[in-house]
Coordinates of C-alpha atoms and ligand atoms in Angstrom, one line a residue:
M1 CA -0.1 -0.1 0.2
A2 CA 1.1 3.5 -1.0
E3 CA 1.9 5.2 2.2
T4 CA 2.0 9.3 1.9
M5 CA 4.8 10.2 4.0
K6 CA 7.2 7.5 2.8
T7 CA 8.0 5.3 0.1
H8 CA 10.4 3.1 1.7
G9 CA 11.6 1.3 5.3
A10 CA 15.1 2.5 6.2
G11 CA 16.0 -1.0 7.1
T12 CA 14.8 -2.5 3.7
L13 CA 17.0 -0.9 1.3
R14 CA 19.6 -2.9 -0.4
A15 CA 22.1 -2.4 -3.3
A16 CA 19.2 -3.6 -5.8
D17 CA 18.0 0.5 -4.7
V18 CA 20.9 2.2 -5.9
G19 CA 19.6 4.6 -8.4
T20 CA 16.3 5.1 -6.6
E21 CA 14.4 8.2 -5.4
V22 CA 13.1 7.5 -2.0
T23 CA 11.6 9.2 0.9
L24 CA 12.0 7.8 4.2
A25 CA 11.0 8.9 7.4
G26 CA 12.2 8.1 11.2
W27 CA 14.1 9.5 14.2
V28 CA 18.1 10.5 14.2
G29 CA 19.9 7.7 15.5
R30 CA 23.8 8.3 15.6
R31 CA 24.7 11.6 14.1
R32 CA 28.2 12.2 12.8
D33 CA 29.7 15.5 11.5
H34 CA 32.6 15.6 9.2
G35 CA 33.8 18.9 8.0
G36 CA 29.8 20.1 7.6
V37 CA 28.7 17.0 6.2
V38 CA 26.4 15.3 8.6
F39 CA 26.1 11.5 8.6
V40 CA 22.5 10.2 10.2
D41 CA 21.6 7.0 11.0
L42 CA 18.2 7.1 10.4
R43 CA 16.0 4.9 12.4
D44 CA 12.5 3.6 11.6
A45 CA 10.1 0.5 12.6
S46 CA 11.6 -1.6 9.7
G47 CA 15.7 -0.8 10.6
I48 CA 18.3 1.4 10.2
V49 CA 19.9 3.5 7.2
Q50 CA 23.1 6.1 6.6
V51 CA 22.0 9.3 5.0
V52 CA 24.2 11.7 3.8
L53 CA 23.2 15.2 4.3
N54 CA 25.8 17.2 2.3
P55 CA 25.4 21.4 2.6
D56 CA 26.4 21.5 -1.2
D57 CA 23.2 19.7 -2.0
A58 CA 21.3 22.0 -0.1
P59 CA 18.9 19.7 1.6
A60 CA 18.3 22.3 4.6
S61 CA 19.6 25.1 5.9
E62 CA 22.9 24.9 7.7
Q63 CA 21.2 26.1 10.5
E64 CA 18.8 23.4 10.2
L65 CA 21.6 20.4 9.7
S66 CA 23.5 21.6 12.4
S67 CA 20.8 21.7 15.1
L68 CA 19.6 18.1 14.4
R69 CA 20.1 16.0 17.8
M70 CA 19.4 12.9 18.8
E71 CA 15.8 11.1 18.1
Y72 CA 14.3 14.4 15.9
C73 CA 11.8 12.9 14.2
I74 CA 12.9 14.0 10.5
S75 CA 12.0 13.5 6.9
I76 CA 14.0 13.0 4.0
S77 CA 14.3 12.4 0.1
G78 CA 17.2 11.6 -1.9
L79 CA 18.4 9.1 -3.8
V80 CA 20.3 5.7 -2.8
H81 CA 24.1 5.6 -3.3
L82 CA 26.3 2.2 -3.3
R83 CA 28.9 3.2 -0.3
P84 CA 32.6 3.0 -1.5
D85 CA 33.5 -0.6 -0.6
D86 CA 35.5 0.4 2.2
M87 CA 33.0 2.5 3.8
A88 CA 30.4 -0.8 3.6
N89 CA 29.3 -1.5 7.0
P90 CA 28.7 -5.5 7.2
E91 CA 26.7 -4.8 10.4
L92 CA 23.9 -3.5 9.0
P93 CA 21.6 -5.1 6.6
T94 CA 21.7 -1.7 4.8
G95 CA 25.4 -1.8 4.9
E96 CA 26.3 -1.5 1.4
V97 CA 24.0 1.8 0.8
E98 CA 23.5 5.5 1.6
V99 CA 21.3 7.7 0.9
V100 CA 21.9 11.1 -0.3
A101 CA 19.2 13.4 1.0
N102 CA 18.3 16.6 -1.0
T103 CA 15.5 17.3 1.1
M104 CA 15.3 17.0 4.8
T105 CA 12.5 18.2 7.0
V106 CA 12.2 18.3 11.2
L107 CA 8.8 16.7 11.6
S108 CA 9.1 16.9 15.6
P109 CA 12.3 18.2 17.9
S110 CA 13.3 16.0 20.7
E111 CA 14.5 17.1 24.2
T112 CA 17.5 15.6 25.5
L113 CA 17.1 12.1 26.1
P114 CA 16.9 10.4 29.7
F115 CA 19.4 7.6 28.1
Q116 CA 20.7 6.6 24.9
I117 CA 19.0 4.5 22.9
D118 CA 21.7 2.2 21.8
D119 CA 21.7 -1.4 22.6
R120 CA 25.4 -1.3 23.6
I121 CA 24.7 1.1 26.4
E122 CA 23.3 -0.8 29.7
V123 CA 20.0 1.3 31.4
D124 CA 18.9 0.8 34.8
E125 CA 15.5 -0.9 34.0
A126 CA 13.5 1.2 36.4
R127 CA 14.5 4.0 34.1
R128 CA 13.7 2.0 30.7
L129 CA 10.0 0.9 32.2
Q130 CA 9.9 4.8 33.2
Y131 CA 10.7 5.7 29.7
R132 CA 9.4 3.0 28.0
Y133 CA 8.2 4.6 24.9
L134 CA 12.2 5.5 24.0
D135 CA 13.1 1.9 25.5
L136 CA 10.9 0.8 22.5
R137 CA 13.0 2.5 19.8
R138 CA 15.9 0.3 20.7
P139 CA 16.4 -1.9 17.8
S140 CA 16.4 -5.3 20.4
M141 CA 12.9 -4.1 22.0
T142 CA 11.8 -3.3 18.4
E143 CA 12.5 -6.9 17.7
N144 CA 11.1 -8.6 20.7
L145 CA 7.9 -6.7 19.7
R146 CA 8.0 -8.3 16.3
A147 CA 9.0 -12.0 17.6
R148 CA 6.0 -11.4 20.0
S149 CA 3.6 -10.4 17.3
K150 CA 5.2 -13.3 14.9
V151 CA 4.4 -15.9 17.7
I152 CA 0.8 -14.9 18.4
R153 CA 0.2 -14.9 14.5
A154 CA 1.3 -18.5 14.2
M155 CA -0.6 -19.4 17.1
R156 CA -3.7 -18.0 15.6
N157 CA -2.3 -19.6 12.2
V158 CA -2.4 -23.0 13.4
M159 CA -5.5 -22.7 15.8
D160 CA -7.5 -21.2 12.5
D161 CA -6.2 -24.1 10.5
L162 CA -7.2 -26.6 13.0
G163 CA -10.6 -25.5 12.8
F164 CA -10.5 -23.9 16.4
M165 CA -12.6 -20.4 16.9
E166 CA -11.8 -17.7 18.6
V167 CA -14.3 -17.0 21.4
E168 CA -13.2 -13.6 23.8
T169 CA -14.8 -14.6 27.3
P170 CA -15.6 -11.2 30.3
T171 CA -12.8 -10.1 32.2
L172 CA -14.9 -8.8 35.1
I173 CA -16.3 -11.9 36.4
A174 CA -16.6 -13.8 39.9
S175 CA -14.1 -14.9 41.9
T176 CA -13.0 -18.4 40.8
P177 CA -10.9 -21.2 42.8
E178 CA -7.6 -21.3 40.5
G179 CA -5.3 -21.2 43.2
A180 CA -3.8 -17.7 43.5
R181 CA -5.1 -14.8 44.7
D182 CA -7.8 -12.7 42.6
M183 CA -7.2 -9.5 41.5
L184 CA -10.9 -7.3 42.7
V185 CA -13.0 -4.7 40.7
P186 CA -15.3 -2.9 43.3
S187 CA -19.2 -2.5 41.8
R188 CA -20.4 1.2 41.6
L189 CA -23.9 -0.2 40.8
R190 CA -24.0 -2.8 43.2
K191 CA -22.1 -1.1 46.4
G192 CA -20.0 -3.9 48.4
N193 CA -19.9 -6.5 45.7
F194 CA -16.7 -7.2 43.7
Y195 CA -15.7 -8.4 40.1
A196 CA -12.8 -10.4 40.1
L197 CA -10.0 -10.5 37.2
P198 CA -9.7 -13.9 35.5
Q199 CA -7.1 -15.8 36.5
S200 CA -7.6 -17.6 33.3
P201 CA -10.8 -18.3 31.4
Q202 CA -10.9 -21.8 32.4
L203 CA -14.7 -21.8 33.7
F204 CA -15.6 -19.9 30.7
K205 CA -13.8 -22.5 28.4
Q206 CA -15.9 -24.9 30.1
L207 CA -19.0 -23.1 29.4
L208 CA -18.1 -22.4 25.8
M209 CA -17.8 -26.4 25.6
I210 CA -21.1 -27.0 27.4
G211 CA -22.4 -24.2 24.8
G212 CA -21.4 -26.4 21.5
V213 CA -18.3 -25.0 20.8
E214 CA -16.1 -28.0 19.8
R215 CA -13.0 -26.0 19.6
Y216 CA -12.2 -23.0 21.2
Y217 CA -8.9 -20.7 21.4
Q218 CA -8.1 -17.0 22.8
V219 CA -5.1 -15.3 23.0
A220 CA -6.2 -14.4 26.9
R221 CA -5.1 -11.8 29.6
C222 CA -4.7 -13.6 32.5
Y223 CA -4.5 -11.7 36.3
R224 CA -3.0 -13.0 39.4
D225 CA -2.7 -10.9 42.3
E226 CA 0.8 -13.0 43.6
D227 CA 4.0 -12.0 45.4
L228 CA 6.6 -11.1 42.2
R229 CA 8.9 -13.5 43.0
A230 CA 10.5 -15.0 40.2
D231 CA 10.1 -13.8 36.7
R232 CA 5.9 -13.0 37.2
Q233 CA 3.8 -10.5 36.0
L234 CA 0.5 -9.5 37.6
E235 CA -1.2 -9.8 34.0
F236 CA 0.3 -12.0 31.4
T237 CA -0.7 -13.5 28.3
Q238 CA -1.6 -17.1 27.2
L239 CA -3.1 -19.0 24.2
D240 CA -5.6 -20.5 26.0
F241 CA -8.0 -23.4 24.3
E242 CA -10.1 -26.5 24.8
G243 CA -11.9 -28.9 22.7
S244 CA -14.5 -31.2 23.3
F245 CA -14.5 -34.9 22.4
W246 CA -11.4 -34.9 23.4
G247 CA -8.9 -36.6 25.7
Q248 CA -5.4 -35.9 26.4
E249 CA -3.5 -36.7 23.4
D250 CA -5.3 -34.5 21.2
V251 CA -4.8 -31.5 23.3
L252 CA -1.0 -33.0 23.5
A253 CA -0.9 -33.4 19.5
T254 CA -2.2 -30.0 19.4
L255 CA 0.2 -28.6 21.3
E256 CA 2.8 -30.3 19.1
A257 CA 1.4 -28.6 16.1
I258 CA 1.4 -24.9 17.8
S259 CA 5.0 -25.2 19.3
T260 CA 6.5 -26.4 16.1
R261 CA 5.3 -24.0 13.9
V262 CA 6.1 -21.1 15.9
T263 CA 9.5 -22.6 16.8
K264 CA 9.9 -22.8 13.0
D265 CA 8.5 -19.3 12.0
L266 CA 10.4 -17.6 14.7
R267 CA 13.6 -19.4 15.0
G268 CA 13.7 -21.4 11.6
I269 CA 14.2 -24.9 13.7
D270 CA 12.6 -28.0 12.8
V271 CA 11.9 -29.5 16.4
D272 CA 11.3 -33.3 16.7
Q273 CA 7.5 -34.8 16.9
P274 CA 6.7 -36.7 19.1
F275 CA 7.9 -34.4 22.0
P276 CA 10.0 -36.8 24.6
R277 CA 7.4 -37.6 27.3
L278 CA 7.9 -38.5 31.3
T279 CA 5.5 -39.0 34.0
W280 CA 5.7 -36.4 36.7
H281 CA 7.0 -39.3 39.2
Q282 CA 9.6 -40.2 36.4
A283 CA 10.3 -36.3 36.5
M284 CA 11.0 -35.9 40.0
E285 CA 13.0 -39.2 40.7
R286 CA 15.4 -38.1 37.4
Y287 CA 15.8 -34.3 38.1
G288 CA 14.2 -33.2 40.9
T289 CA 11.6 -31.1 39.6
D290 CA 8.6 -31.1 37.6
K291 CA 10.0 -29.3 34.8
P292 CA 13.3 -30.5 33.8
D293 CA 15.6 -28.8 31.5
I294 CA 16.3 -32.1 29.2
R295 CA 18.7 -30.5 27.1
F296 CA 21.7 -32.2 29.3
D297 CA 21.7 -35.6 31.0
M298 CA 22.8 -35.6 34.8
Q299 CA 20.3 -37.3 36.0
I300 CA 19.8 -38.1 39.4
T301 CA 20.5 -41.7 40.9
D302 CA 19.4 -43.6 44.1
L303 CA 22.5 -44.6 45.5
S304 CA 20.3 -45.9 49.2
D305 CA 21.0 -49.8 48.3
V306 CA 25.1 -49.1 47.7
F307 CA 24.5 -48.1 51.5
A308 CA 22.0 -50.3 52.8
E309 CA 24.9 -51.8 55.2
T310 CA 27.4 -48.8 55.2
G311 CA 29.5 -47.9 58.2
F312 CA 29.3 -44.6 57.3
K313 CA 27.2 -43.0 60.4
A314 CA 25.9 -39.5 58.4
F315 CA 24.1 -42.1 56.0
S316 CA 23.1 -44.9 57.9
G317 CA 21.1 -42.9 60.0
V318 CA 19.3 -41.2 57.3
L319 CA 18.4 -44.3 55.8
A320 CA 17.3 -45.4 59.2
S321 CA 15.1 -42.8 59.4
G322 CA 13.4 -43.2 56.4
G323 CA 15.5 -40.8 53.8
S324 CA 17.7 -41.9 50.8
I325 CA 21.1 -41.2 49.3
R326 CA 21.1 -39.8 45.7
G327 CA 23.5 -38.3 43.8
I328 CA 24.4 -36.7 40.2
N329 CA 27.6 -37.4 38.0
A330 CA 28.0 -33.3 37.6
G331 CA 30.9 -34.3 34.8
A332 CA 34.4 -32.7 34.7
L333 CA 33.7 -29.4 36.8
G334 CA 37.1 -28.3 37.1
L335 CA 36.6 -26.7 40.6
S336 CA 39.2 -26.6 43.0
R337 CA 39.0 -28.0 46.4
S338 CA 36.9 -24.7 47.3
G339 CA 34.6 -24.5 44.7
L340 CA 33.5 -27.9 45.9
D341 CA 33.3 -26.9 48.9
G342 CA 31.2 -24.2 47.8
L343 CA 28.6 -26.7 46.5
S344 CA 28.2 -28.3 49.8
A345 CA 27.7 -25.2 51.2
R346 CA 25.2 -24.1 48.3
A347 CA 23.3 -27.3 49.3
Q348 CA 23.1 -26.3 52.9
E349 CA 21.6 -22.9 51.8
L350 CA 19.1 -25.1 49.5
G351 CA 18.0 -27.0 52.9
A352 CA 19.7 -30.1 53.0
K353 CA 21.8 -31.1 55.7
G354 CA 25.1 -31.3 53.6
L355 CA 26.4 -32.7 50.1
V356 CA 29.8 -34.6 49.6
W357 CA 31.4 -34.2 46.6
M358 CA 33.7 -37.5 45.0
V359 CA 36.4 -36.6 42.2
T360 CA 37.1 -39.8 39.9
E361 CA 40.6 -40.5 39.9
D362 CA 42.6 -41.7 37.3
D363 CA 42.7 -45.0 38.8
G364 CA 39.4 -45.0 39.0
G365 CA 39.0 -44.3 42.5
F366 CA 38.1 -41.5 44.4
R367 CA 39.0 -37.9 45.9
S368 CA 36.8 -37.1 48.5
P369 CA 36.2 -35.8 52.1
V370 CA 34.5 -39.0 53.1
A371 CA 36.1 -42.0 51.1
K372 CA 38.1 -43.0 53.9
F373 CA 34.7 -43.9 55.7
L374 CA 33.6 -45.9 52.8
S375 CA 34.2 -49.6 51.7
E376 CA 36.0 -50.4 48.6
T377 CA 32.5 -51.7 48.0
E378 CA 30.8 -48.7 48.2
L379 CA 33.1 -47.1 46.3
E380 CA 33.2 -49.1 43.5
E381 CA 29.4 -49.0 43.3
I382 CA 29.0 -45.5 43.5
S383 CA 31.5 -45.5 40.3
T384 CA 29.6 -48.1 38.6
A385 CA 26.3 -46.6 39.6
S386 CA 27.0 -43.0 38.6
A387 CA 29.1 -44.2 35.5
A388 CA 31.8 -42.2 36.6
E389 CA 34.7 -41.6 34.2
P390 CA 38.2 -39.8 35.4
G391 CA 37.9 -36.1 36.3
D392 CA 34.1 -36.5 36.8
V393 CA 32.5 -35.3 40.0
V394 CA 29.9 -37.0 41.4
L395 CA 27.5 -34.9 44.5
I396 CA 25.9 -37.5 47.0
V397 CA 22.7 -36.0 49.1
A398 CA 21.5 -37.9 52.4
D399 CA 18.2 -36.7 53.7
E400 CA 14.9 -37.0 53.4
T401 CA 13.9 -37.8 50.0
Q402 CA 11.8 -34.6 49.0
T403 CA 14.8 -32.4 50.3
V404 CA 17.4 -34.8 48.3
L405 CA 15.5 -34.7 45.1
E406 CA 15.0 -30.4 45.6
V407 CA 18.7 -29.5 46.1
L408 CA 20.3 -32.3 43.9
G409 CA 17.4 -30.9 41.0
Q410 CA 18.4 -27.8 41.7
I411 CA 23.0 -28.1 42.1
R412 CA 22.2 -30.1 38.8
L413 CA 20.9 -26.9 36.8
E414 CA 23.4 -24.5 38.4
V415 CA 26.1 -26.8 37.3
G416 CA 25.1 -28.2 34.3
Q417 CA 22.4 -25.9 32.6
P418 CA 23.5 -24.0 29.7
D419 CA 23.5 -20.4 29.2
G420 CA 20.8 -18.7 26.7
H421 CA 18.8 -21.2 24.8
D422 CA 20.6 -22.0 21.9
E423 CA 19.1 -25.6 21.4
L424 CA 15.2 -26.0 22.3
A425 CA 14.2 -28.8 24.4
Y426 CA 10.6 -29.4 24.4
L427 CA 8.7 -31.8 27.1
F428 CA 5.7 -33.1 27.9
V429 CA 5.3 -34.1 31.5
V430 CA 2.1 -36.1 32.1
D431 CA 0.5 -37.9 35.1
F432 CA 0.4 -35.1 38.3
P433 CA -1.0 -35.9 41.3
V434 CA -4.6 -34.7 41.8
F435 CA -4.1 -33.2 45.3
E436 CA -1.1 -31.4 46.9
R437 CA -1.0 -30.5 50.8
N438 CA -0.1 -27.1 51.7
E439 CA 1.8 -25.6 54.2
D440 CA -1.3 -26.5 56.8
G441 CA -1.4 -29.9 56.0
D442 CA -4.7 -29.5 53.9
F443 CA -5.3 -30.9 50.2
V444 CA -5.2 -28.4 47.7
A445 CA -5.6 -28.9 43.8
L446 CA -2.1 -29.4 42.2
H447 CA -3.7 -27.9 38.7
H448 CA -6.8 -26.9 39.7
P449 CA -10.2 -28.2 40.8
F450 CA -11.9 -29.0 37.3
T451 CA -9.0 -31.3 36.8
A452 CA -10.4 -35.2 36.1
P453 CA -8.7 -37.8 38.3
V454 CA -7.7 -40.7 36.7
D455 CA -9.5 -43.0 39.0
V456 CA -12.3 -41.8 41.1
R457 CA -12.5 -44.3 43.6
E458 CA -8.8 -43.9 44.0
M459 CA -9.0 -40.4 44.8
S460 CA -11.7 -40.9 47.1
E461 CA -9.6 -43.7 49.1
D462 CA -6.2 -42.1 48.7
P463 CA -6.7 -38.6 47.6
G464 CA -2.4 -38.1 48.4
H465 CA -1.4 -40.5 46.1
A466 CA -4.2 -39.9 43.2
I467 CA -3.1 -39.4 39.6
S468 CA -5.0 -36.8 37.6
K469 CA -5.3 -36.6 33.8
A470 CA -3.2 -33.3 34.5
Y471 CA -0.2 -32.4 32.0
D472 CA 2.5 -30.0 31.3
L473 CA 4.7 -28.5 28.3
V474 CA 8.0 -27.6 29.2
L475 CA 10.7 -25.7 27.3
N476 CA 14.3 -25.9 28.5
G477 CA 13.3 -26.0 32.1
S478 CA 10.9 -23.6 31.8
E479 CA 6.9 -24.4 32.4
L480 CA 5.2 -23.1 29.3
G481 CA 1.8 -24.1 30.5
S482 CA -0.7 -26.6 31.7
G483 CA -3.9 -28.2 31.2
S484 CA -5.8 -31.5 31.7
V485 CA -9.0 -33.3 30.9
R486 CA -11.6 -32.1 32.5
I487 CA -14.3 -33.3 35.0
H488 CA -17.4 -33.5 33.1
D489 CA -19.5 -35.1 35.8
P490 CA -21.2 -33.2 38.5
A491 CA -20.6 -35.9 41.1
V492 CA -17.1 -36.3 40.5
Q493 CA -16.6 -32.6 40.4
A494 CA -18.7 -32.4 43.9
K495 CA -16.3 -35.4 45.0
V496 CA -13.1 -32.7 44.6
F497 CA -14.6 -29.9 46.4
E498 CA -15.4 -32.1 49.4
T499 CA -11.9 -33.4 49.4
L500 CA -10.6 -30.1 49.0
G501 CA -12.7 -29.4 52.4
I502 CA -15.5 -27.1 50.3
S503 CA -18.8 -28.2 51.7
D504 CA -22.1 -28.5 49.7
E505 CA -23.2 -25.5 50.6
D506 CA -19.9 -23.4 50.0
A507 CA -19.5 -24.7 46.4
E508 CA -23.1 -24.4 45.6
R509 CA -22.7 -20.4 47.3
R510 CA -19.6 -20.2 45.0
F511 CA -20.2 -22.0 42.1
G512 CA -23.7 -23.1 41.8
W513 CA -24.2 -21.8 38.2
F514 CA -21.3 -23.9 37.1
L515 CA -22.0 -27.2 38.7
E516 CA -25.5 -26.7 37.4
A517 CA -24.2 -26.2 33.6
L518 CA -22.2 -29.3 34.3
R519 CA -25.8 -31.2 34.9
Y520 CA -27.0 -29.9 30.8
G521 CA -25.2 -32.8 28.9
T522 CA -21.6 -31.9 29.5
P523 CA -19.6 -33.2 27.0
P524 CA -16.2 -34.8 27.6
H525 CA -13.6 -32.0 26.9
A526 CA -9.6 -31.3 27.7
G527 CA -7.7 -28.3 26.9
F528 CA -4.1 -26.1 27.8
A529 CA -3.2 -22.6 28.3
I530 CA 0.3 -21.7 26.7
G531 CA 2.3 -18.9 28.5
I532 CA 3.0 -16.5 25.7
D533 CA 5.4 -14.2 27.3
R534 CA 7.7 -17.1 28.7
L535 CA 7.6 -18.5 25.6
V536 CA 8.6 -15.5 23.2
A537 CA 11.4 -14.8 26.3
I538 CA 12.8 -17.9 25.3
L539 CA 12.5 -17.9 21.8
Q540 CA 14.2 -14.5 22.2
N541 CA 16.8 -15.5 24.4
A542 CA 15.7 -13.0 26.6
P543 CA 16.6 -13.0 30.0
N544 CA 13.3 -12.3 31.7
I545 CA 9.8 -11.8 30.5
R546 CA 9.5 -8.1 31.1
E547 CA 12.2 -7.9 27.9
V548 CA 9.1 -9.1 25.6
I549 CA 6.1 -7.4 27.3
P550 CA 5.6 -4.1 25.9
F551 CA 4.5 -2.2 29.5
P552 CA 5.4 -4.7 32.4
K553 CA 5.6 -3.7 35.5
T554 CA 8.2 -3.7 38.0
Q555 CA 9.0 -6.6 40.3
T556 CA 6.8 -4.8 43.1
G557 CA 4.1 -4.5 40.6
A558 CA 4.6 -1.1 39.9
D559 CA 4.2 1.0 36.7
P560 CA 7.4 3.6 36.7
L561 CA 5.7 5.6 33.3
T562 CA 2.1 6.0 34.7
G563 CA 2.4 5.6 38.2
S564 CA 0.2 3.0 39.0
P565 CA -0.9 1.7 41.2
S566 CA -2.0 5.1 42.1
R567 CA -4.5 6.9 44.9
V568 CA -7.7 7.8 43.4
D569 CA -10.1 10.5 44.4
D570 CA -12.1 10.2 47.6
D571 CA -15.3 10.9 45.4
Q572 CA -14.5 7.9 43.1
L573 CA -14.0 5.9 46.4
R574 CA -17.2 7.4 47.8
E575 CA -19.0 6.6 44.5
L576 CA -17.7 2.8 44.9
G577 CA -18.7 2.6 48.6
V578 CA -15.3 2.0 49.1
E579 CA -13.0 3.4 52.2
V580 CA -9.4 3.4 52.7
R581 CA -8.3 2.8 56.6
P582 CA -6.3 5.8 57.7
A583 CA -4.1 3.1 58.8
V584 CA -3.7 1.6 55.5
M585 CA -2.8 4.9 54.1
A586 CA -0.1 5.6 57.0
E587 CA 1.2 2.3 55.9
W588 CA 0.8 2.9 52.5
A589 CA 3.0 6.4 52.6
V590 CA 5.6 4.9 54.2
D591 CA 6.2 2.6 51.8
E592 CA 6.1 5.0 49.2
A593 CA 8.6 7.2 51.4
A594 CA 10.8 4.2 50.8
G595 CA 10.8 4.7 47.0
D596 CA 8.6 1.2 46.6
Ligands
LIG1 N1 -6.6 -22.3 33.1 C1 -5.3 -22.8 32.9 C2 -4.2 -22.2 33.6 O1 -4.1 -20.7 33.0 C3 -4.8 -23.9 31.9 C4 -6.0 -25.1 31.8 O2 -6.1 -25.6 32.3 O3 -6.8 -24.9 30.4 O4 -3.3 -22.8 34.4

């Protein structure tokens, strides 16, 4: 489509365009003055090209040329020239050419910038977020936004090809029990009542299945009022989908179709299918986590049998009290004695009583502070069980089994996980437990309470060990998303609520509308949600999800650009029937003063 203000994108010009008259518009990136001739890197959304502003060609008055500053928004017309060979810039896609301008107009001047717009210059993140609109002008950020758009487009294309229908669901809804804290919105029309923002479209997509929409998807914004530890945001985006007359295999096949297309479109990589699978139990036993990074092996080995008769008290004591002894072969770490002791300290920090390191010597024996306490047979068996080659370091933890697995799982990542995401390893984890226990020892749903158990009787008799039809998609050690086959039988749904300690009356009051819907011929259905922010961040090799979110919040949930969350006028509160207690205001003021 012909545009009115430019003929070409700055970043699109190539040697084939030499001799073409072009009109470009964009921002002044770098600017260099060579004896009156001004060279400008002109940047627009398509990239950068060098523009030559020579006073001899009179593109503008000398005064205008000399007053050009960084990030002025300008328009130029001129002829595309080939740069002399020695002046070409192989780092720029447009590096073979330059545009010699015959007109230049300043469309909009810029004040002095709060920071330089240059990918090579590190800027404090709070400042970047405060001026996100400038930060987005940096080529790497433009690239991240483009990648995000590409990923979402690829997802929509796949869903469309597979016959899914995009349906929007509301964002002012009733609170639902999905495991996180709800974000609440006070109602003005019904004072004292609140909407919740959706933690996900979970119940609405299930209603759509009951409503006869057999294939649903949505690029959905979700809200969870969680502490922003790790790499999370209060609001985030999912590709949410659901299918009727579907079981687990239908969902996993759809996930493979989406992930392979997205990976191909963004990274040009063909991912092998089917994706590998582990049961939740296997993942925990071998990798100490439900989201293993399988780009590297280093699996956890159970060494408890090796030490069944051991005279080494630290180990025999653990076994006697029902714990276990497990290890990983961490390979040739090349660590000094203090480096190895550092790993023991790290294991303690992570909650284990300690960690034993053993370095394999050339003759197959071990150098280790505990070697003298172990028998020849024990040493040989450790070596065989962990397939230790000379130089390899075997790391052993003895403790309660859950601690052993968690600590070795974390140490495994710290010593083995590759930097960046050059290689991409997708994995399905299946057969999750239905429930886990919270800190108070009560059962809570491991996925969410609408997930079908494999065996209802088993779930009733032994909830702690019951397996569900829930599955996760994992990429390079990050959980990309979760899903499950849903309960479509109201009696089973009631049973799950009961196990969760939600009384019949409570269930009726909170989700009576949903339990009733289940009673009108609900089709068997299943679905999933992929976290788009995380997927794009990994595919873009970005250090965190904020880099691929146009306007993210800080780690404390604030937006330094617009100042949210912020106070509102008393009038607004009065209309809503909401009052903020003075004590809360005082606390808030203290936080604000502390710069939070
Ligand atoms: N609603 C779930 C979630 O957001 C995903 C699903 O079960 O489809 O994690």
